Tab-separated table of C-alpha atoms in Angstrom:
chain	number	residue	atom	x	y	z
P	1	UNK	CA	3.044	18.270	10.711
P	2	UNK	CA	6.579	19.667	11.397
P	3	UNK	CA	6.958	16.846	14.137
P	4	UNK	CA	6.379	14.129	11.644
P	5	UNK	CA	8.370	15.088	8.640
P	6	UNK	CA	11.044	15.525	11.356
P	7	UNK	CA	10.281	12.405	12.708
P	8	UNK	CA	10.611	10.679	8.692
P	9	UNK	CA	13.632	12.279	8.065
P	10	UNK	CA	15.777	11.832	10.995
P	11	UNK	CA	15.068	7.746	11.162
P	12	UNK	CA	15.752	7.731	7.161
P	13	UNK	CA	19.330	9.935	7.445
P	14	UNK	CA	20.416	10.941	10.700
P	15	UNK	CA	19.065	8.110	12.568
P	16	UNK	CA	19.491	5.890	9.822
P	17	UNK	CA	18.406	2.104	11.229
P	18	UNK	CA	21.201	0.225	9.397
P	19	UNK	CA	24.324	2.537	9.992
P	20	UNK	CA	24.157	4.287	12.791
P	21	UNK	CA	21.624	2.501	15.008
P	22	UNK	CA	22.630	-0.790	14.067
P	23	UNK	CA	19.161	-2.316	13.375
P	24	UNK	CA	18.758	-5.233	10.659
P	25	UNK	CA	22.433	-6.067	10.749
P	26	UNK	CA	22.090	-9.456	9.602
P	27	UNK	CA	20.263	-9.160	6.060
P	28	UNK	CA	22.282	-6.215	5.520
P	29	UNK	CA	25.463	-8.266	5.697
P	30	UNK	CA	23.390	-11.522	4.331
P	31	UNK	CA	21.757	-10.424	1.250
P	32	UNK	CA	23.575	-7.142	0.386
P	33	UNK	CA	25.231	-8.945	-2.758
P	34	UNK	CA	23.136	-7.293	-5.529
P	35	UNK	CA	21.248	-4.588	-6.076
P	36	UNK	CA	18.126	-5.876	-7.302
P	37	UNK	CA	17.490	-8.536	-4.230
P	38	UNK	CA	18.821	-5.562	-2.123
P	39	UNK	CA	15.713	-3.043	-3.293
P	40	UNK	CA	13.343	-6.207	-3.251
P	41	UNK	CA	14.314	-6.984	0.540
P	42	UNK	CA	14.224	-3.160	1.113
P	43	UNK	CA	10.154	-2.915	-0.164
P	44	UNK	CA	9.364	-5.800	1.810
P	45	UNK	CA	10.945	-4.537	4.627
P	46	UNK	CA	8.959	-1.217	4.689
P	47	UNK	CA	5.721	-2.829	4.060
P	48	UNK	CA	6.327	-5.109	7.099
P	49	UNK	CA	7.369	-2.247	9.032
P	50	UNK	CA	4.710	0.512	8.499
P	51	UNK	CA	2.023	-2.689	9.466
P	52	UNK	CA	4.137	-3.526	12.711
P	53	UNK	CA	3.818	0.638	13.143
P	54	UNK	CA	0.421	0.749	12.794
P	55	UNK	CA	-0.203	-2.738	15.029
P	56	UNK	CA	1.858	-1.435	17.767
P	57	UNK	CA	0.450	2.128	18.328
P	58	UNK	CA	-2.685	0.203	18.486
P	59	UNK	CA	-1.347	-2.247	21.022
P	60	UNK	CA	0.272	0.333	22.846
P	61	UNK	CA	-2.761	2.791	23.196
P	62	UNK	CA	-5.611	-0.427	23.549
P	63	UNK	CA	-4.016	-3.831	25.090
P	64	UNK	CA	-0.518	-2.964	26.928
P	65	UNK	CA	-1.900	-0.109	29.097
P	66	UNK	CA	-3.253	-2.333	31.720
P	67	UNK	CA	-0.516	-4.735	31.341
P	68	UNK	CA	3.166	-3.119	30.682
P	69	UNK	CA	5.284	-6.344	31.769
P	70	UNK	CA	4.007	-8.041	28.535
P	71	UNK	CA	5.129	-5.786	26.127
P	72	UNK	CA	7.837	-7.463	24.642
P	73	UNK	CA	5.958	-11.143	23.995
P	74	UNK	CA	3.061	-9.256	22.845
P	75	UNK	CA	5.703	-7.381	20.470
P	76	UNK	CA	7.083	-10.124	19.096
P	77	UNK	CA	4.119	-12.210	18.720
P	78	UNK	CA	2.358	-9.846	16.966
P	79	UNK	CA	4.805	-9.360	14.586
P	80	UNK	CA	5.443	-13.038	14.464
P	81	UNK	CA	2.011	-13.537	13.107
P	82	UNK	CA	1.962	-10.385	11.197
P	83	UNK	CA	4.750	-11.717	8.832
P	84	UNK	CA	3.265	-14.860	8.687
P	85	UNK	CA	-0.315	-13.784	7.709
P	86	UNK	CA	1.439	-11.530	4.936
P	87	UNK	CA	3.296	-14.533	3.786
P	88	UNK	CA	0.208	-16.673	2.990
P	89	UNK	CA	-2.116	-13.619	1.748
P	90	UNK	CA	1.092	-12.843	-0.749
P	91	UNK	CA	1.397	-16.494	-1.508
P	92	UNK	CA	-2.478	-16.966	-2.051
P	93	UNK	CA	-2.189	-13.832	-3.917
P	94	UNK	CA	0.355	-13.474	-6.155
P	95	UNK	CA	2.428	-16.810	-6.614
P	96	UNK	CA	5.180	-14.938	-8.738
P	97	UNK	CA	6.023	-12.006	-5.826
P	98	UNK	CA	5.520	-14.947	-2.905
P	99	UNK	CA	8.746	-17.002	-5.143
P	100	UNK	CA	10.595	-13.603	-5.434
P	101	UNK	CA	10.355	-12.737	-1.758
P	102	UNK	CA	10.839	-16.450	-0.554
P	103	UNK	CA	13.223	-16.398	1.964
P	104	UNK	CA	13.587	-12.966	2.813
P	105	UNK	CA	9.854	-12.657	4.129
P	106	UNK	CA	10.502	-15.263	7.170
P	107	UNK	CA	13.486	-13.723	7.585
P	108	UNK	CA	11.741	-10.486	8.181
P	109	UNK	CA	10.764	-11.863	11.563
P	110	UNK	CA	13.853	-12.393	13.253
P	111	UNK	CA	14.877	-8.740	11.655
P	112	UNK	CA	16.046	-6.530	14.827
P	113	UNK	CA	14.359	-3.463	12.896
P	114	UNK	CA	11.202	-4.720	13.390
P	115	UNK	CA	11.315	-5.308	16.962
P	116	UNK	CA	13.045	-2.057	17.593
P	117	UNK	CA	11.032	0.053	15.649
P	118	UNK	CA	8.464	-1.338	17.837
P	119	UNK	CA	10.541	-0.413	20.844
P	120	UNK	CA	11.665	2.767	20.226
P	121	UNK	CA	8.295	4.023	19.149
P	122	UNK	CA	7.237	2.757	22.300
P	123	UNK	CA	9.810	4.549	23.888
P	124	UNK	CA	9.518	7.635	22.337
P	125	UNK	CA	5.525	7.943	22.760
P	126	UNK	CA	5.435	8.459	19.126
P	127	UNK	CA	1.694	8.796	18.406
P	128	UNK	CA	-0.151	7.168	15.396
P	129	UNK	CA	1.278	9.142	12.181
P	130	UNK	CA	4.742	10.514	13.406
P	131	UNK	CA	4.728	6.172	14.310
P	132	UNK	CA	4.032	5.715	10.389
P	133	UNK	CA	6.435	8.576	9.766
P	134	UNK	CA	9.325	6.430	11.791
P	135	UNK	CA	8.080	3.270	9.717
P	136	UNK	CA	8.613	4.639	6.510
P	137	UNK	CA	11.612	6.702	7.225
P	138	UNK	CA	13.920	4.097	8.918
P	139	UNK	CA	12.127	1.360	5.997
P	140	UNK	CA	13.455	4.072	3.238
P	141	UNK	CA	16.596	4.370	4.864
P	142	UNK	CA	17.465	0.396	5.054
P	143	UNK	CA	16.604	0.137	1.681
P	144	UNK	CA	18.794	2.924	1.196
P	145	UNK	CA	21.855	1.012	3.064
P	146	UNK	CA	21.207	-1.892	0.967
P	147	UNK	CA	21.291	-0.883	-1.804
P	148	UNK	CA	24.362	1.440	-1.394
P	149	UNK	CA	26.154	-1.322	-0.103
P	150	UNK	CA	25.041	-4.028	-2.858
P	151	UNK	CA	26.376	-1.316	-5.314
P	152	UNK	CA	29.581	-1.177	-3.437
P	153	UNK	CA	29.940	-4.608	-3.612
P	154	UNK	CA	28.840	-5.487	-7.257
P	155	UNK	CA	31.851	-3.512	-7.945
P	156	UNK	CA	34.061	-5.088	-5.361
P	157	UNK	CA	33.398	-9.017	-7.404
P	158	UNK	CA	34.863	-7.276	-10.592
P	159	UNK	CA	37.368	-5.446	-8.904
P	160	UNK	CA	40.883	-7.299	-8.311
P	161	UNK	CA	41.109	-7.135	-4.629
P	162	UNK	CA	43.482	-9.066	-2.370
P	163	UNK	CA	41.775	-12.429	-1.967
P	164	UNK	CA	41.787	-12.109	1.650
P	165	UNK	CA	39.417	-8.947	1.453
P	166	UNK	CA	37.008	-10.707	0.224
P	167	UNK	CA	34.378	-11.452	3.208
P	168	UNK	CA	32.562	-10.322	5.875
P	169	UNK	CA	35.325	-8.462	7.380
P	170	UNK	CA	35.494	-6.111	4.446
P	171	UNK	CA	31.976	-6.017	3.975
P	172	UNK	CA	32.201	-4.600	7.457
P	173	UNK	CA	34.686	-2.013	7.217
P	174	UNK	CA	33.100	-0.809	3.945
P	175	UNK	CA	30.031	-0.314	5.824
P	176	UNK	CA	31.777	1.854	8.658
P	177	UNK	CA	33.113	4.054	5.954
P	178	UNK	CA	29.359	4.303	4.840
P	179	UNK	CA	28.565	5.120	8.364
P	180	UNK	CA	30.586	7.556	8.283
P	181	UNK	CA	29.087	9.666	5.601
P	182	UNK	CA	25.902	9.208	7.334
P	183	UNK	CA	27.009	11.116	10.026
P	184	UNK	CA	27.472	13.808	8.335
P	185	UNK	CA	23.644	14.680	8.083
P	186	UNK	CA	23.886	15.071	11.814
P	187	UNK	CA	24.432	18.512	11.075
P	188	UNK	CA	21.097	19.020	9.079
P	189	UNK	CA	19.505	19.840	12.553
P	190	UNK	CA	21.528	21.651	14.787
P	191	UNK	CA	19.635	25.009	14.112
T	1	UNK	CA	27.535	-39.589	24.487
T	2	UNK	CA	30.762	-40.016	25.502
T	3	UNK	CA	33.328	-37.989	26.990
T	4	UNK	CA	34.825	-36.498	24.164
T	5	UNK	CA	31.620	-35.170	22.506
T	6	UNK	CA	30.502	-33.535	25.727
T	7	UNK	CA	33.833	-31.802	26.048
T	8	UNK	CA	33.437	-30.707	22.360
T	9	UNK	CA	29.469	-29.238	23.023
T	10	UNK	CA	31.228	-27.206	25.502
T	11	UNK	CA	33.947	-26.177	23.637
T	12	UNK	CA	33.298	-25.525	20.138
T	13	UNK	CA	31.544	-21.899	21.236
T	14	UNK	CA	34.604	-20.473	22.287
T	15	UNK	CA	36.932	-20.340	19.386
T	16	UNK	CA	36.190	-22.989	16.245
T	17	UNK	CA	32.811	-21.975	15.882
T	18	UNK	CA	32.145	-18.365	18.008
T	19	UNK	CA	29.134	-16.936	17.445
T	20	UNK	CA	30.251	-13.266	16.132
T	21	UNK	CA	33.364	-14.008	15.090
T	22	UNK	CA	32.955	-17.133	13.098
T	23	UNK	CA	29.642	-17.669	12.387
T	24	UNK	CA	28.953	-13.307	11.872
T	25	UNK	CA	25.815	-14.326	13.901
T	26	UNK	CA	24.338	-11.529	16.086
T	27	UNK	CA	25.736	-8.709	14.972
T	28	UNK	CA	23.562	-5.719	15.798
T	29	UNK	CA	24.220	-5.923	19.789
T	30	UNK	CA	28.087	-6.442	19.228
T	31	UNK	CA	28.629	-3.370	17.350
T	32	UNK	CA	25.874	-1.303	18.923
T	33	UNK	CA	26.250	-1.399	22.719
T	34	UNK	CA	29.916	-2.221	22.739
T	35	UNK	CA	31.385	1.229	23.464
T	36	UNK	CA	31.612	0.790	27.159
T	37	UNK	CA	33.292	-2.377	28.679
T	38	UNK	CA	30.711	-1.769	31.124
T	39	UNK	CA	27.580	-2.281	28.910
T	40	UNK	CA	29.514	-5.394	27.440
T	41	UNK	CA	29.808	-6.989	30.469
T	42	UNK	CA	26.018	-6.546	31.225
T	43	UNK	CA	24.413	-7.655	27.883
T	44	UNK	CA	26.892	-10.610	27.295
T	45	UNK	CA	25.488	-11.784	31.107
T	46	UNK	CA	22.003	-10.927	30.240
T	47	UNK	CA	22.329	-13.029	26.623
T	48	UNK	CA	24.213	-15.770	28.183
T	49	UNK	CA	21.356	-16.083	30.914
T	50	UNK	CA	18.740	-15.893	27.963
T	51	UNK	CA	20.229	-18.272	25.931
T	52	UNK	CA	21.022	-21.126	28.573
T	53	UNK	CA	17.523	-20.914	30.076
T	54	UNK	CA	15.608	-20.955	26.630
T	55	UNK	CA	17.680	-23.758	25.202
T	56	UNK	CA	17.332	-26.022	28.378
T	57	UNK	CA	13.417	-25.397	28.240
T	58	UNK	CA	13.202	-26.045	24.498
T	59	UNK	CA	15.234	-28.920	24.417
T	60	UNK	CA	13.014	-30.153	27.022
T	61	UNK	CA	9.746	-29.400	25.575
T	62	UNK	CA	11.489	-30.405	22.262
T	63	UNK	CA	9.231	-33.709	21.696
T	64	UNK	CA	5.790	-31.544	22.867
T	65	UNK	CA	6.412	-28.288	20.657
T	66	UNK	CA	4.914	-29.221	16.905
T	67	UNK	CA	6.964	-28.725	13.978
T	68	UNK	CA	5.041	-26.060	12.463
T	69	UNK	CA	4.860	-23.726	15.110
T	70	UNK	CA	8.193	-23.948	16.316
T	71	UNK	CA	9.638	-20.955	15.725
T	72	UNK	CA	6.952	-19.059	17.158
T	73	UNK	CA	6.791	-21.410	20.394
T	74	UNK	CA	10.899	-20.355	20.665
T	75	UNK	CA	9.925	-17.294	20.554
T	76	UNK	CA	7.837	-16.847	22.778
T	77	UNK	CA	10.487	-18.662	25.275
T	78	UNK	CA	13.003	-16.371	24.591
T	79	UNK	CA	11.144	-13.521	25.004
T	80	UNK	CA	9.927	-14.238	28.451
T	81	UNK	CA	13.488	-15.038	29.343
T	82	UNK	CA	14.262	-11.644	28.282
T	83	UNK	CA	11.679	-10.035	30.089
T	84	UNK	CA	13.349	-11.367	33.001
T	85	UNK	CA	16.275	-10.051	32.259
T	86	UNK	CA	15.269	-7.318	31.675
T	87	UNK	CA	13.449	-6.731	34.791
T	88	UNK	CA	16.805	-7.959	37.065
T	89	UNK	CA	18.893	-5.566	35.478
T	90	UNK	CA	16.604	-2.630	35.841
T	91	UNK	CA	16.494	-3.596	39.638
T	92	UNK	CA	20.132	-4.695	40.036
T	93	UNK	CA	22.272	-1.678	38.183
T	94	UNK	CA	19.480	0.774	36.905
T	95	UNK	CA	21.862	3.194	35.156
T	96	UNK	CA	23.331	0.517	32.844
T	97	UNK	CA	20.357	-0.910	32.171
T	98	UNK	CA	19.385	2.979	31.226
T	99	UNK	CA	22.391	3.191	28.836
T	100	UNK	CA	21.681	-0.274	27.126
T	101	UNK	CA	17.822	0.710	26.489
T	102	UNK	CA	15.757	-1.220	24.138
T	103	UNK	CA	18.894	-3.391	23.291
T	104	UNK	CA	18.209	-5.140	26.350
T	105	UNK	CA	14.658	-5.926	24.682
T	106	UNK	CA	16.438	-6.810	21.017
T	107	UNK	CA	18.318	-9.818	22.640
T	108	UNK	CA	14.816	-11.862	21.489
T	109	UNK	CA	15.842	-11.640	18.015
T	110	UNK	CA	20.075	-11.998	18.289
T	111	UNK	CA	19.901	-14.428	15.463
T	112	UNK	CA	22.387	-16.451	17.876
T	113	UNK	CA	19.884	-17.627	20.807
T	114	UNK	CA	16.910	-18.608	17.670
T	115	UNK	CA	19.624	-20.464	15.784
T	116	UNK	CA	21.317	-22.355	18.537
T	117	UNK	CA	17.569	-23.495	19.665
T	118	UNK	CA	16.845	-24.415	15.773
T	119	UNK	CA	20.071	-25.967	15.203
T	120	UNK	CA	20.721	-27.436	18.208
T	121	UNK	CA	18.485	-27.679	21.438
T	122	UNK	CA	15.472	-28.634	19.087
T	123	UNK	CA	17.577	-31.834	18.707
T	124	UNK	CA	19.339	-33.040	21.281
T	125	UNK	CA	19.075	-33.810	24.753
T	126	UNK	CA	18.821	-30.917	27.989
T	127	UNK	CA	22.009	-31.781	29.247
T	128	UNK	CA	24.152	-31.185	25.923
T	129	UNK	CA	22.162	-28.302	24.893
T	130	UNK	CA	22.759	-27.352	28.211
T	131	UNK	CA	26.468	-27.640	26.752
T	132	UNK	CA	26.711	-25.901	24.169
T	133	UNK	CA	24.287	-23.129	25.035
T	134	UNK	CA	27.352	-22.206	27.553
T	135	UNK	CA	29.779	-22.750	25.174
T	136	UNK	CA	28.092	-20.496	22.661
T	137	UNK	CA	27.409	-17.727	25.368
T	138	UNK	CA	30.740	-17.319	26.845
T	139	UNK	CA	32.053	-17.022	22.903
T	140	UNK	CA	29.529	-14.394	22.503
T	141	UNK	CA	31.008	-12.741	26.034
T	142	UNK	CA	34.753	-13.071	24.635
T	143	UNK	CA	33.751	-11.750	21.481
T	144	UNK	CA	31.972	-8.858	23.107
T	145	UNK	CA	34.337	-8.330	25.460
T	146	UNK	CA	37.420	-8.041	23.247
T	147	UNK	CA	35.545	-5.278	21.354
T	148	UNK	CA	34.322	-3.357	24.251
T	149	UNK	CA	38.020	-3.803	25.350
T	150	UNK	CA	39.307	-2.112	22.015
T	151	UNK	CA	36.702	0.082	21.394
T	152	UNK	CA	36.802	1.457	24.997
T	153	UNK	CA	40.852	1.698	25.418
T	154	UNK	CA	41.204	3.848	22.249
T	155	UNK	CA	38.236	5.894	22.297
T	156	UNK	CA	38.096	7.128	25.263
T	157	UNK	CA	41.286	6.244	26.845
T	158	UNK	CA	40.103	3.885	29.735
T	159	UNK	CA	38.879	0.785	30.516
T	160	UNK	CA	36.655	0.246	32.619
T	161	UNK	CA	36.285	3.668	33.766
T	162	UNK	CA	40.056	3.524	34.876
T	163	UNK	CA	42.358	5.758	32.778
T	164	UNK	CA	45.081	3.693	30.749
T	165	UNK	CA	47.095	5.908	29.207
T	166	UNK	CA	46.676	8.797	31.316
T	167	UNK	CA	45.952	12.292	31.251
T	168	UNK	CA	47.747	13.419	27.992
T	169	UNK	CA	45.865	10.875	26.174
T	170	UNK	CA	44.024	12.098	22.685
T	171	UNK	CA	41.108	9.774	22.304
T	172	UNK	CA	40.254	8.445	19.396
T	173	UNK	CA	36.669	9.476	19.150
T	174	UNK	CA	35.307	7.651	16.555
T	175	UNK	CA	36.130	4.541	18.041
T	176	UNK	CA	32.963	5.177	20.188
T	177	UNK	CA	30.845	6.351	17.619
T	178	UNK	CA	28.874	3.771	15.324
T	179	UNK	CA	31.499	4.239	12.448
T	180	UNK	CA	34.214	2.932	15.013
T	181	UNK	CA	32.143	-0.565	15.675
T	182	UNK	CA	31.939	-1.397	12.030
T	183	UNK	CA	35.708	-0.661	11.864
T	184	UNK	CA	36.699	-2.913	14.809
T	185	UNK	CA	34.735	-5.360	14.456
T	186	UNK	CA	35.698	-5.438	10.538
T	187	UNK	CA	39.445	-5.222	10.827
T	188	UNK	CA	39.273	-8.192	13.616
T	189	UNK	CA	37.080	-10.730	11.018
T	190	UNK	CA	40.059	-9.518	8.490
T	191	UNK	CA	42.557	-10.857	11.067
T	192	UNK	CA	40.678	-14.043	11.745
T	193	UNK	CA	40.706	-14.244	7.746
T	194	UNK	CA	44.279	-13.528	7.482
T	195	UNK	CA	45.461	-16.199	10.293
T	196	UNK	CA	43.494	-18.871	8.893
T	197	UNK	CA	44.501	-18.684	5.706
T	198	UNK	CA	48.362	-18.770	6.816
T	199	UNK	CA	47.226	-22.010	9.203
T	200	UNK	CA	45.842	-23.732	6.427
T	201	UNK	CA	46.695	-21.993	2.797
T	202	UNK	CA	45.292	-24.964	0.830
T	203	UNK	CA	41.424	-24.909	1.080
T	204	UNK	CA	40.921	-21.347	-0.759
T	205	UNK	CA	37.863	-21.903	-1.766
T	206	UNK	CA	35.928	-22.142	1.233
T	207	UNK	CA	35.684	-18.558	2.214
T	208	UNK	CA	33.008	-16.206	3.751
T	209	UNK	CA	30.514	-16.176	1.266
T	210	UNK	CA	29.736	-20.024	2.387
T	211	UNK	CA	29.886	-18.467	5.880
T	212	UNK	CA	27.377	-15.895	5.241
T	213	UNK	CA	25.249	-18.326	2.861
T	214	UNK	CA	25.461	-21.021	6.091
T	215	UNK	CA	24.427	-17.756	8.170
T	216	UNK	CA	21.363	-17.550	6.337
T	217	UNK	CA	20.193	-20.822	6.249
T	218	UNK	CA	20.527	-20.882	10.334
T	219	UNK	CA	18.672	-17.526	10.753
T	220	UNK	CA	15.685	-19.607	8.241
């Protein structure tokens, strides 16, 4: 039990996927303009990460044992098809959420968190729950990032900033500063 | 195709339209692995590799894969081109492939290699995908390199392994840590923005939230 509330709070803080493992880069900088679409992308971001969790210890402790080489294709197809499949049953479903989520679910795909939450659990040997443990955890903590950062910025378009700060570059530095602070939890452990 | 086209497949890559440092594309391995010149070197080769060989084979298969599954059947290319990788550099220089870990496995989804094959090899013929798929690597390879370089010089005080400063050197530490790859990597996009904009101080309004909106669509 210890192991896997460890396990959920060092991928949400100390390990945290967005800022200091540099995981799901690209929707962070992408679609971190407000904070509603931030939280949104954050919840479908955990879902599609505690199912990829829960596929992969399967995979891991079924299908890749006699067959290590094809870990990464099975990976990424199973993921592939895992956000697919949630796409339709969401669209089939519930027509308003499938419109909200739109783009972002696709997008989901080509998310490095996904694939390296896969990879590190491998990795790791995680086993089935401290797996949904890191699912949750790093999902809770790149919500977290997002919307942090969407907050940040929602300020920043009202704000009367040098012209030239506006863009990615800033976006960038803002988020080291945010980095930053996150390493301060480092410390929560050392005992 | 004439001349000039095939010289501009090559060349756009490189500067006018880089990968990281125009387009923001494939971020997560150019600020997470680039604290070592050393582990720059070795996933800009391993991404270049991945990226030429998947865009010559989709751009080849590009009239056989159908539209609906086509993101799934580059996938599946890329990710056995990584496997190969990732295989060669275990057997070639095991330690760096220890230090790079599963990054070596997240080159499959560097938004870079899916969107050059979606906006590009899925189009045109092998020998101009060819083109610009080594155009677009050795951008990604200066870009890496150039932060590696900085990273690397002030954080630890040598490049390369080779002490620059020497011994009285006090290294910037966070340079190294994550914190320090958001920082270089955002005050060099700042420069960029700064030098464009006193090249061409007319078009204002063209600025980086079109870049990131074009971003998106490519990743889609």
């Amino acid at each position: 039990m210890g192991d896997v509330l460890w396990v959920f709070v060092s991928s949400m803080l100390v390990n945290n996927f967005t800022l200091i493992m540099f995981l799901g880069l690209c929707p962070f900088l992408g679609v971190s303009n407000k904070v509603e679409t931030g939280i949104r992308m954050g919840l479908a971001d955990i879902f599609v990460l505690v199912l990829t969790a829960i596929a992969v210890s399967f995979l891991n402790r079924f299908v890749l044992v006699s067959a290590p080489y094809l870990r990464l294709i099975a990976f990424i197809v199973v993921i592939a098809s895992l956000v697919q499949i949630v796409e339709m049953a969401i669209k089939k479903l519930s027509p308003t959420l499938f419109r909200e989520l739109g783009i972002y679910l696709p997008l989901i795909t080509t998310n490095c968190a996904v694939l390296g939450l896969a990879m590190f659990q491998t990795s790791r040997g995680y086993n089935f729950f401290e797996g949904l443990a890191f699912a949750l955890g790093g999902g809770l903590g790149l919500m977290l990032a997002l919307v942090l950062m969407a907050s940040i910025r929602e300020h920043l378009d009202l704000a009367s900033v040098p012209s030239v700060l506006k863009g990615v570059g800033f976006v960038l530095v803002l988020a080291g500063t945010l980095s930053l602070a996150f390493m301060g939890f480092a410390g929560l452990f050392t005992s | 195709m004439t001349h000039a086209t095939a010289r501009d497949d090559l060349l756009k890559g490189l500067w006018k339209d880089n990968p990281v440092l125009v387009q923001t594309l494939g971020m997560c391995p150019t600020l997470a692995i680039t604290n070592s010149v050393e582990n720059g070197i070795a996933m800009g080769v391993a991404t270049f590799f991945v990226l030429v060989g998947s865009s010559v084979l989709v751009s080849s298969l590009r009239k056989l894969i159908p539209n609906e599954i086509r993101i799934t059947a580059y996938i599946v290319i890329i990710a056995t081109f990584v496997t190969v990788a990732d295989m060669v550099l275990q057997a070639v220089v095991p330690v760096i492939h220890k230090q790079l870990g599963a990054f070596i496995a997240l080159i499959v989804v560097n938004c870079i290699i899916l969107a050059r094959q979606e906006a590009f090899a899925a189009k045109n013929t092998v020998w101009r995908s060819f083109l610009d798929a080594v155009g677009m690597g050795f951008g990604f390879i200066i870009a890496l390199l150039l932060m590696c370089a900085i990273r690397e010089v002030l954080g630890n005080g040598t490049f390369l392994g080779h002490s620059v400063f020497g011994p009285n050197y006090e290294p910037w530490v966070i340079m190294v840590l994550p914190p320090g790859g958001f920082f270089t990597l955002g005050f060099m996009l700042l420069a960029i923005a700064a030098w464009s904009r006193r090249k061409a101080p007319r078009p204002l309004r063209a600025r980086p939230h079109d870049v990131t909106l074009q971003t998106q669509k490519a990743v889609v």
